[in-house]
Amino acid sequence: MNIIVVGLSHRTASVEIREKLSIPETKVESAIAHLLKLPHIKEVAIISTCNRLEIYAVTQEIQEGVEEISHFLSEVGQIPRYQLQQHLFILLNEEAIRHLIRVAAGLESLVLGEGQISCQVKQAHKLAQTYKGLGKLLDRLFKYALTASKRIRTEIHIGTGAVSISSAAVELAQTKVQDLADYRITIIGAGKMARLLIRHLLAKGAVKISVVNRSQTGAEKLASEFPDTSLQLYSLSEMMSAIAQSDIVFTCTAATEPILDRVKLETILPKHQSLMLFDISVPRNVSADVSELEKTEVYNVDDLKAVVAQNQETRRQMAQKAEVFLTEEVEAFMLWWQSLASVPIMNCLRNKVENIRTQEVEKTLSHLGTEFAEKHQEALEVLTRGIINKILHEPTVQLRTQRDIEAQRLALEVLQSLFNLDLTEQYNSVSKTV
């Protein structure tokens, strides 16, 4: 079996492409079900965030598996394969393992070391479990990647001083004005991103903050987390009115289509009012035609790159230190994975030797007579099993801990040939559990 990842990220595709391929949480179940029906996909998990869409899969045939996932993504985004291909990256086995650990540790994030991604990877793992996308291999990989990423963050403090997408948006807004305390700010949405926005806005001195949300309960719950702050709450039907009274607007909803466009804003904005819109959602909440409005500035997640670039050198040095730990973690997982290759052969060998042992014990006991058999059978069983266990112990350990894949493969082939082992039943058994 092979582990593959096919995907795109902020490094390979613009926000226009990423939003077309975004898979909201409500559609993950159907996406996993669809992928598992494909002939060559045995296990699957999906990571879909504002900055990446990555499909992890286990497949026996690499080329066919990659083709099936690429075709699926082309259908999801309604983008011809020849256009989509230039934005996709494909990683196999060891590199796929390394990439997932890097993603979970924040080493592949737009904001190096940002902490939100580890929660998103954990949620991706949970959804894949819930919707029966995981087998033994991907389940182990995701659990291992989350543990390894925690070690990396703890050892080198990669998250220290690193900002989330939300705080990067606030930093960008701060560079555009003299004092955030003087500006009327509206946040559309009341989820995790909104919570982070409020936290960072308050830290930067903002005091006039409003929240617009579809659910009044959700908005009130968010406001309760900031008891010392007077947040103005608006329903979705009051959104345009709230925007008309604002200088800065942040949008962070899960809407799959733009909720603001030029026509809507033209209708409600006073002629000479300036407005800054920071859209940190993918798919975008603000239509591209809004940038055509006079005195209206629009920024999306791609515009945050300039903010992220600041102080990048310190984070880059942290990332270099992380590579040492990363290599150790990848090697440890590969060692476990490689050990699985020896399982069918060693099980088959043990079964064959056990059959020989049983036959020889029975033959010996029959020659020695009933009285001896009744008195000494248990001792003979213990003795012969102990001999077999001691003989098989050393080769079992050596094969499972062999780091050289080619040396392990050759050793297994020799073992199979020398003992004339038929592995059909063993491989069928392993394929059901791995």
GROMACS .gro file of C-alpha atoms in nm:
model
  434
    1MET     CA    1   0.000   0.000   0.000
    2ASN     CA    2   0.107   0.361  -0.065
    3ILE     CA    3   0.023   0.687   0.110
    4ILE     CA    4  -0.041   0.976  -0.128
    5VAL     CA    5  -0.151   1.335  -0.090
    6VAL     CA    6  -0.297   1.539  -0.374
    7GLY     CA    7  -0.379   1.901  -0.304
    8LEU     CA    8  -0.317   2.272  -0.342
    9SER     CA    9  -0.237   2.554  -0.103
   10HIS     CA   10  -0.159   2.923  -0.080
   11ARG     CA   11   0.182   2.834  -0.221
   12THR     CA   12   0.044   2.685  -0.543
   13ALA     CA   13  -0.292   2.852  -0.608
   14SER     CA   14  -0.455   3.192  -0.574
   15VAL     CA   15  -0.762   3.250  -0.359
   16GLU     CA   16  -0.977   3.244  -0.675
   17ILE     CA   17  -0.872   2.883  -0.737
   18ARG     CA   18  -0.878   2.778  -0.371
   19GLU     CA   19  -1.232   2.897  -0.313
   20LYS     CA   20  -1.359   2.687  -0.603
   21LEU     CA   21  -1.207   2.377  -0.447
   22SER     CA   22  -1.304   2.443  -0.087
   23ILE     CA   23  -1.501   2.154   0.068
   24PRO     CA   24  -1.714   2.282   0.359
   25GLU     CA   25  -1.757   2.057   0.660
   26THR     CA   26  -2.118   1.983   0.564
   27LYS     CA   27  -1.996   1.821   0.241
   28VAL     CA   28  -1.702   1.622   0.378
   29GLU     CA   29  -1.916   1.312   0.436
   30SER     CA   30  -2.034   1.294   0.074
   31ALA     CA   31  -1.682   1.370  -0.053
   32ILE     CA   32  -1.530   1.086   0.149
   33ALA     CA   33  -1.807   0.848   0.041
   34HIS     CA   34  -1.748   0.940  -0.324
   35LEU     CA   35  -1.372   0.893  -0.301
   36LEU     CA   36  -1.403   0.555  -0.128
   37LYS     CA   37  -1.616   0.428  -0.416
   38LEU     CA   38  -1.331   0.489  -0.659
   39PRO     CA   39  -1.155   0.163  -0.757
   40HIS     CA   40  -0.807   0.242  -0.622
   41ILE     CA   41  -0.883   0.445  -0.305
   42LYS     CA   42  -0.872   0.232   0.012
   43GLU     CA   43  -0.859   0.504   0.281
   44VAL     CA   44  -0.913   0.880   0.264
   45ALA     CA   45  -0.902   1.197   0.478
   46ILE     CA   46  -0.961   1.557   0.373
   47ILE     CA   47  -0.805   1.875   0.510
   48SER     CA   48  -0.993   2.181   0.382
   49THR     CA   49  -0.905   2.527   0.521
   50CYS     CA   50  -0.890   2.879   0.381
   51ASN     CA   51  -0.532   2.818   0.269
   52ARG     CA   52  -0.533   2.457   0.153
   53LEU     CA   53  -0.728   2.158   0.029
   54GLU     CA   54  -0.542   1.830   0.070
   55ILE     CA   55  -0.669   1.478   0.011
   56TYR     CA   56  -0.474   1.202   0.184
   57ALA     CA   57  -0.531   0.852   0.055
   58VAL     CA   58  -0.404   0.497   0.074
   59THR     CA   59  -0.382   0.322  -0.261
   60GLN     CA   60  -0.209   0.017  -0.400
   61GLU     CA   61  -0.156   0.171  -0.744
   62ILE     CA   62  -0.004   0.520  -0.720
   63GLN     CA   63  -0.074   0.651  -1.070
   64GLU     CA   64  -0.435   0.532  -1.074
   65GLY     CA   65  -0.499   0.672  -0.727
   66VAL     CA   66  -0.357   1.013  -0.820
   67GLU     CA   67  -0.562   1.015  -1.141
   68GLU     CA   68  -0.885   0.939  -0.957
   69ILE     CA   69  -0.831   1.212  -0.695
   70SER     CA   70  -0.726   1.469  -0.958
   71HIS     CA   71  -1.040   1.394  -1.159
   72PHE     CA   72  -1.250   1.431  -0.843
   73LEU     CA   73  -1.096   1.773  -0.769
   74SER     CA   74  -1.155   1.883  -1.127
   75GLU     CA   75  -1.524   1.798  -1.086
   76VAL     CA   76  -1.550   1.968  -0.745
   77GLY     CA   77  -1.400   2.294  -0.871
   78GLN     CA   78  -1.546   2.265  -1.222
   79ILE     CA   79  -1.198   2.335  -1.353
   80PRO     CA   80  -1.060   2.149  -1.657
   81ARG     CA   81  -0.784   1.904  -1.565
   82TYR     CA   82  -0.526   2.076  -1.783
   83GLN     CA   83  -0.587   2.405  -1.596
   84LEU     CA   84  -0.604   2.250  -1.251
   85GLN     CA   85  -0.288   2.042  -1.293
   86GLN     CA   86  -0.055   2.342  -1.268
   87HIS     CA   87  -0.189   2.421  -0.918
   88LEU     CA   88  -0.177   2.070  -0.770
   89PHE     CA   89   0.105   1.911  -0.577
   90ILE     CA   90   0.143   1.535  -0.541
   91LEU     CA   91   0.348   1.372  -0.263
   92LEU     CA   92   0.410   1.003  -0.210
   93ASN     CA   93   0.483   0.788   0.094
   94GLU     CA   94   0.770   0.937   0.298
   95GLU     CA   95   0.719   1.285   0.154
   96ALA     CA   96   0.344   1.265   0.218
   97ILE     CA   97   0.414   1.168   0.581
   98ARG     CA   98   0.664   1.452   0.619
   99HIS     CA   99   0.416   1.699   0.466
  100LEU     CA  100   0.131   1.612   0.706
  101ILE     CA  101   0.357   1.659   1.008
  102ARG     CA  102   0.474   1.992   0.864
  103VAL     CA  103   0.114   2.101   0.808
  104ALA     CA  104   0.007   2.005   1.162
  105ALA     CA  105   0.308   2.187   1.310
  106GLY     CA  106   0.228   2.506   1.119
  107LEU     CA  107   0.542   2.482   0.904
  108GLU     CA  108   0.339   2.499   0.582
  109SER     CA  109   0.105   2.776   0.699
  110LEU     CA  110   0.081   3.123   0.549
  111VAL     CA  111   0.165   3.242   0.899
  112LEU     CA  112   0.455   3.020   1.002
  113GLY     CA  113   0.379   2.837   1.324
  114GLU     CA  114   0.016   2.948   1.354
  115GLY     CA  115  -0.170   2.728   1.602
  116GLN     CA  116  -0.515   2.703   1.444
  117ILE     CA  117  -0.402   2.452   1.181
  118SER     CA  118  -0.335   2.175   1.436
  119CYS     CA  119  -0.700   2.200   1.544
  120GLN     CA  120  -0.805   2.183   1.179
  121VAL     CA  121  -0.594   1.870   1.121
  122LYS     CA  122  -0.747   1.715   1.436
  123GLN     CA  123  -1.095   1.794   1.304
  124ALA     CA  124  -1.008   1.645   0.964
  125HIS     CA  125  -0.900   1.326   1.142
  126LYS     CA  126  -1.221   1.321   1.346
  127LEU     CA  127  -1.441   1.365   1.039
  128ALA     CA  128  -1.253   1.095   0.849
  129GLN     CA  129  -1.309   0.860   1.144
  130THR     CA  130  -1.676   0.950   1.171
  131TYR     CA  131  -1.742   0.898   0.801
  132LYS     CA  132  -1.546   0.569   0.781
  133GLY     CA  133  -1.267   0.705   0.564
  134LEU     CA  134  -0.982   0.576   0.780
  135GLY     CA  135  -0.816   0.236   0.799
  136LYS     CA  136  -0.521   0.141   1.015
  137LEU     CA  137  -0.261   0.328   0.811
  138LEU     CA  138  -0.413   0.679   0.782
  139ASP     CA  139  -0.555   0.663   1.132
  140ARG     CA  140  -0.207   0.592   1.268
  141LEU     CA  141  -0.053   0.861   1.045
  142PHE     CA  142  -0.289   1.140   1.157
  143LYS     CA  143  -0.253   1.051   1.525
  144TYR     CA  144   0.123   1.035   1.485
  145ALA     CA  145   0.139   1.367   1.295
  146LEU     CA  146  -0.058   1.546   1.568
  147THR     CA  147   0.167   1.405   1.841
  148ALA     CA  148   0.483   1.488   1.642
  149SER     CA  149   0.363   1.842   1.570
  150LYS     CA  150   0.298   1.899   1.941
  151ARG     CA  151   0.654   1.790   2.016
  152ILE     CA  152   0.795   2.027   1.753
  153ARG     CA  153   0.593   2.321   1.885
  154THR     CA  154   0.696   2.246   2.244
  155GLU     CA  155   1.065   2.187   2.174
  156ILE     CA  156   1.135   2.494   1.959
  157HIS     CA  157   0.842   2.724   2.047
  158ILE     CA  158   0.751   2.760   1.680
  159GLY     CA  159   0.424   2.930   1.775
  160THR     CA  160   0.592   3.199   1.986
  161GLY     CA  161   0.519   3.534   1.831
  162ALA     CA  162   0.350   3.374   1.530
  163VAL     CA  163   0.014   3.522   1.436
  164SER     CA  164  -0.304   3.364   1.303
  165ILE     CA  165  -0.476   3.474   0.986
  166SER     CA  166  -0.709   3.679   1.204
  167SER     CA  167  -0.430   3.867   1.381
  168ALA     CA  168  -0.251   3.920   1.049
  169ALA     CA  169  -0.571   4.085   0.920
  170VAL     CA  170  -0.582   4.311   1.225
  171GLU     CA  171  -0.214   4.399   1.181
  172LEU     CA  172  -0.281   4.489   0.817
  173ALA     CA  173  -0.575   4.708   0.921
  174GLN     CA  174  -0.355   4.881   1.179
  175THR     CA  175  -0.102   4.974   0.910
  176LYS     CA  176  -0.379   5.152   0.718
  177VAL     CA  177  -0.499   5.379   1.001
  178GLN     CA  178  -0.343   5.588   1.276
  179ASP     CA  179  -0.542   5.456   1.572
  180LEU     CA  180  -0.798   5.174   1.563
  181ALA     CA  181  -0.971   5.328   1.866
  182ASP     CA  182  -1.102   5.603   1.639
  183TYR     CA  183  -1.267   5.366   1.391
  184ARG     CA  184  -1.604   5.194   1.387
  185ILE     CA  185  -1.542   4.824   1.322
  186THR     CA  186  -1.791   4.555   1.221
  187ILE     CA  187  -1.724   4.181   1.215
  188ILE     CA  188  -1.955   3.964   1.007
  189GLY     CA  189  -1.961   3.614   1.153
  190ALA     CA  190  -1.934   3.483   1.509
  191GLY     CA  191  -1.716   3.172   1.481
  192LYS     CA  192  -1.355   3.101   1.578
  193MET     CA  193  -1.213   3.355   1.333
  194ALA     CA  194  -1.441   3.626   1.475
  195ARG     CA  195  -1.333   3.539   1.828
  196LEU     CA  196  -0.968   3.578   1.731
  197LEU     CA  197  -1.041   3.903   1.548
  198ILE     CA  198  -1.203   4.054   1.857
  199ARG     CA  199  -0.916   3.940   2.078
  200HIS     CA  200  -0.654   4.097   1.851
  201LEU     CA  201  -0.857   4.414   1.789
  202LEU     CA  202  -0.891   4.473   2.162
  203ALA     CA  203  -0.517   4.416   2.203
  204LYS     CA  204  -0.455   4.684   1.940
  205GLY     CA  205  -0.680   4.937   2.115
  206ALA     CA  206  -1.008   4.907   1.921
  207VAL     CA  207  -1.315   4.998   2.128
  208LYS     CA  208  -1.607   5.038   1.884
  209ILE     CA  209  -1.675   4.682   1.768
  210SER     CA  210  -2.000   4.539   1.627
  211VAL     CA  211  -2.082   4.179   1.539
  212VAL     CA  212  -2.328   4.065   1.271
  213ASN     CA  213  -2.438   3.703   1.275
  214ARG     CA  214  -2.715   3.483   1.135
  215SER     CA  215  -2.777   3.330   1.477
  216GLN     CA  216  -2.855   3.565   1.765
  217THR     CA  217  -2.760   3.288   2.008
  218GLY     CA  218  -2.419   3.250   1.844
  219ALA     CA  219  -2.356   3.626   1.862
  220GLU     CA  220  -2.458   3.639   2.229
  221LYS     CA  221  -2.235   3.344   2.311
  222LEU     CA  222  -1.942   3.521   2.145
  223ALA     CA  223  -2.016   3.844   2.334
  224SER     CA  224  -2.026   3.653   2.664
  225GLU     CA  225  -1.660   3.561   2.613
  226PHE     CA  226  -1.570   3.932   2.633
  227PRO     CA  227  -1.764   4.050   2.940
  228ASP     CA  228  -1.552   4.363   2.981
  229THR     CA  229  -1.624   4.479   2.625
  230SER     CA  230  -1.944   4.638   2.499
  231LEU     CA  231  -2.005   4.463   2.167
  232GLN     CA  232  -2.295   4.581   1.952
  233LEU     CA  233  -2.485   4.281   1.813
  234TYR     CA  234  -2.680   4.280   1.487
  235SER     CA  235  -2.886   4.018   1.307
  236LEU     CA  236  -2.814   3.922   0.947
  237SER     CA  237  -3.110   4.131   0.829
  238GLU     CA  238  -2.938   4.436   0.984
  239MET     CA  239  -2.602   4.366   0.817
  240MET     CA  240  -2.616   4.641   0.555
  241SER     CA  241  -2.725   4.896   0.813
  242ALA     CA  242  -2.432   4.799   1.038
  243ILE     CA  243  -2.187   4.826   0.746
  244ALA     CA  244  -2.322   5.170   0.655
  245GLN     CA  245  -2.220   5.289   1.003
  246SER     CA  246  -1.870   5.135   0.985
  247ASP     CA  247  -1.523   5.240   0.874
  248ILE     CA  248  -1.369   4.891   0.879
  249VAL     CA  249  -1.543   4.558   0.813
  250PHE     CA  250  -1.403   4.208   0.862
  251THR     CA  251  -1.590   3.918   0.700
  252CYS     CA  252  -1.539   3.563   0.826
  253THR     CA  253  -1.844   3.351   0.752
  254ALA     CA  254  -1.878   3.001   0.607
  255ALA     CA  255  -2.094   3.125   0.317
  256THR     CA  256  -2.016   2.952  -0.012
  257GLU     CA  257  -2.114   3.258  -0.218
  258PRO     CA  258  -2.024   3.630  -0.170
  259ILE     CA  259  -2.250   3.802   0.081
  260LEU     CA  260  -2.136   4.150  -0.026
  261ASP     CA  261  -2.114   4.288  -0.376
  262ARG     CA  262  -2.092   4.627  -0.547
  263VAL     CA  263  -2.467   4.671  -0.590
  264LYS     CA  264  -2.545   4.607  -0.224
  265LEU     CA  265  -2.274   4.846  -0.102
  266GLU     CA  266  -2.353   5.120  -0.355
  267THR     CA  267  -2.708   5.125  -0.225
  268ILE     CA  268  -2.623   5.187   0.142
  269LEU     CA  269  -2.289   5.370   0.152
  270PRO     CA  270  -2.294   5.751   0.176
  271LYS     CA  271  -2.126   5.908  -0.126
  272HIS     CA  272  -1.810   6.028   0.043
  273GLN     CA  273  -1.771   5.752   0.306
  274SER     CA  274  -1.452   5.550   0.301
  275LEU     CA  275  -1.469   5.182   0.381
  276MET     CA  276  -1.204   4.914   0.430
  277LEU     CA  277  -1.309   4.552   0.387
  278PHE     CA  278  -1.091   4.266   0.513
  279ASP     CA  279  -1.222   3.936   0.376
  280ILE     CA  280  -1.051   3.645   0.552
  281SER     CA  281  -1.290   3.379   0.426
  282VAL     CA  282  -1.242   3.112   0.160
  283PRO     CA  283  -1.464   3.104  -0.042
  284ARG     CA  284  -1.458   3.482  -0.037
  285ASN     CA  285  -1.741   3.672   0.130
  286VAL     CA  286  -1.675   3.987  -0.072
  287SER     CA  287  -1.726   3.987  -0.447
  288ALA     CA  288  -1.435   4.103  -0.665
  289ASP     CA  289  -1.647   4.387  -0.815
  290VAL     CA  290  -1.651   4.569  -0.477
  291SER     CA  291  -1.296   4.690  -0.544
  292GLU     CA  292  -1.438   4.902  -0.827
  293LEU     CA  293  -1.618   5.127  -0.577
  294GLU     CA  294  -1.460   5.465  -0.509
  295LYS     CA  295  -1.315   5.509  -0.159
  296THR     CA  296  -1.356   5.137  -0.086
  297GLU     CA  297  -1.053   4.919  -0.024
  298VAL     CA  298  -1.081   4.540  -0.027
  299TYR     CA  299  -0.822   4.297   0.110
  300ASN     CA  300  -0.839   3.916   0.106
  301VAL     CA  301  -0.627   3.635   0.252
  302ASP     CA  302  -0.366   3.669  -0.022
  303ASP     CA  303  -0.304   4.031   0.081
  304LEU     CA  304  -0.193   3.910   0.422
  305LYS     CA  305   0.134   3.782   0.279
  306ALA     CA  306   0.300   4.122   0.323
  307VAL     CA  307   0.207   4.124   0.692
  308VAL     CA  308   0.326   3.769   0.737
  309ALA     CA  309   0.661   3.854   0.576
  310GLN     CA  310   0.746   4.088   0.864
  311ASN     CA  311   0.974   3.928   1.123
  312GLN     CA  312   0.987   3.621   0.900
  313GLU     CA  313   1.357   3.568   0.958
  314THR     CA  314   1.309   3.474   1.324
  315ARG     CA  315   1.039   3.226   1.236
  316ARG     CA  316   1.249   3.088   0.954
  317GLN     CA  317   1.529   3.012   1.198
  318MET     CA  318   1.279   2.831   1.420
  319ALA     CA  319   1.162   2.632   1.119
  320GLN     CA  320   1.519   2.525   1.043
  321LYS     CA  321   1.551   2.389   1.396
  322ALA     CA  322   1.220   2.208   1.345
  323GLU     CA  323   1.363   2.014   1.050
  324VAL     CA  324   1.587   1.812   1.284
  325PHE     CA  325   1.289   1.697   1.490
  326LEU     CA  326   1.084   1.649   1.173
  327THR     CA  327   1.339   1.407   1.028
  328GLU     CA  328   1.340   1.205   1.351
  329GLU     CA  329   0.960   1.183   1.354
  330VAL     CA  330   0.936   1.079   0.988
  331GLU     CA  331   1.199   0.810   1.039
  332ALA     CA  332   1.012   0.674   1.340
  333PHE     CA  333   0.686   0.646   1.147
  334MET     CA  334   0.859   0.491   0.846
  335LEU     CA  335   1.018   0.233   1.073
  336TRP     CA  336   0.676   0.131   1.205
  337TRP     CA  337   0.530   0.124   0.853
  338GLN     CA  338   0.817  -0.081   0.714
  339SER     CA  339   0.776  -0.328   0.998
  340LEU     CA  340   0.431  -0.411   0.860
  341ALA     CA  341   0.595  -0.566   0.553
  342SER     CA  342   0.744  -0.841   0.767
  343VAL     CA  343   0.416  -0.929   0.938
  344PRO     CA  344   0.265  -1.158   0.669
  345ILE     CA  345   0.588  -1.353   0.613
  346MET     CA  346   0.668  -1.394   0.983
  347ASN     CA  347   0.309  -1.499   1.058
  348CYS     CA  348   0.320  -1.747   0.772
  349LEU     CA  349   0.656  -1.883   0.888
  350ARG     CA  350   0.533  -1.912   1.247
  351ASN     CA  351   0.218  -2.097   1.133
  352LYS     CA  352   0.422  -2.338   0.923
  353VAL     CA  353   0.669  -2.405   1.204
  354GLU     CA  354   0.382  -2.445   1.452
  355ASN     CA  355   0.217  -2.706   1.228
  356ILE     CA  356   0.547  -2.896   1.209
  357ARG     CA  357   0.589  -2.874   1.586
  358THR     CA  358   0.235  -3.002   1.650
  359GLN     CA  359   0.277  -3.294   1.413
  360GLU     CA  360   0.614  -3.394   1.560
  361VAL     CA  361   0.487  -3.371   1.919
  362GLU     CA  362   0.188  -3.590   1.833
  363LYS     CA  363   0.415  -3.840   1.655
  364THR     CA  364   0.655  -3.856   1.951
  365LEU     CA  365   0.375  -3.902   2.203
  366SER     CA  366   0.221  -4.182   1.998
  367HIS     CA  367   0.553  -4.368   2.001
  368LEU     CA  368   0.601  -4.326   2.375
  369GLY     CA  369   0.264  -4.465   2.470
  370THR     CA  370  -0.049  -4.341   2.647
  371GLU     CA  371   0.093  -4.339   2.999
  372PHE     CA  372   0.390  -4.119   2.901
  373ALA     CA  373   0.168  -3.891   2.691
  374GLU     CA  374  -0.071  -3.825   2.979
  375LYS     CA  375   0.215  -3.753   3.218
  376HIS     CA  376   0.451  -3.551   3.000
  377GLN     CA  377   0.246  -3.394   2.715
  378GLU     CA  378   0.217  -3.050   2.877
  379ALA     CA  379   0.591  -3.034   2.949
  380LEU     CA  380   0.669  -3.138   2.592
  381GLU     CA  381   0.434  -2.871   2.455
  382VAL     CA  382   0.602  -2.599   2.667
  383LEU     CA  383   0.950  -2.719   2.570
  384THR     CA  384   0.888  -2.724   2.195
  385ARG     CA  385   0.702  -2.390   2.192
  386GLY     CA  386   0.989  -2.233   2.384
  387ILE     CA  387   1.241  -2.360   2.129
  388ILE     CA  388   1.036  -2.218   1.839
  389ASN     CA  389   0.991  -1.881   2.009
  390LYS     CA  390   1.363  -1.846   2.074
  391ILE     CA  391   1.453  -1.945   1.718
  392LEU     CA  392   1.205  -1.699   1.559
  393HIS     CA  393   1.262  -1.410   1.801
  394GLU     CA  394   1.588  -1.279   1.654
  395PRO     CA  395   1.485  -1.277   1.283
  396THR     CA  396   1.150  -1.118   1.377
  397VAL     CA  397   1.320  -0.830   1.561
  398GLN     CA  398   1.583  -0.785   1.290
  399LEU     CA  399   1.322  -0.762   1.012
  400ARG     CA  400   1.095  -0.522   1.202
  401THR     CA  401   1.378  -0.285   1.292
  402GLN     CA  402   1.558  -0.295   0.956
  403ARG     CA  403   1.592   0.066   0.835
  404ASP     CA  404   1.721  -0.024   0.490
  405ILE     CA  405   1.406  -0.091   0.285
  406GLU     CA  406   1.593  -0.274   0.009
  407ALA     CA  407   1.780  -0.495   0.257
  408GLN     CA  408   1.451  -0.577   0.428
  409ARG     CA  409   1.286  -0.663   0.095
  410LEU     CA  410   1.569  -0.896  -0.004
  411ALA     CA  411   1.567  -1.068   0.337
  412LEU     CA  412   1.191  -1.127   0.314
  413GLU     CA  413   1.225  -1.269  -0.037
  414VAL     CA  414   1.499  -1.509   0.076
  415LEU     CA  415   1.294  -1.616   0.378
  416GLN     CA  416   0.988  -1.679   0.163
  417SER     CA  417   1.191  -1.880  -0.089
  418LEU     CA  418   1.387  -2.087   0.165
  419PHE     CA  419   1.078  -2.198   0.355
  420ASN     CA  420   0.849  -2.212   0.048
  421LEU     CA  421   0.589  -1.985   0.214
  422ASP     CA  422   0.245  -1.928   0.058
  423LEU     CA  423   0.143  -1.576   0.164
  424THR     CA  424  -0.199  -1.553  -0.006
  425GLU     CA  425  -0.400  -1.598   0.312
  426GLN     CA  426  -0.174  -1.370   0.516
  427TYR     CA  427  -0.189  -1.081   0.267
  428ASN     CA  428  -0.567  -1.107   0.247
  429SER     CA  429  -0.581  -1.089   0.626
  430VAL     CA  430  -0.345  -0.789   0.648
  431SER     CA  431  -0.525  -0.597   0.371
  432LYS     CA  432  -0.844  -0.607   0.578
  433THR     CA  433  -0.676  -0.440   0.875
  434VAL     CA  434  -0.424  -0.203   0.714
   0.00000   0.00000   0.00000
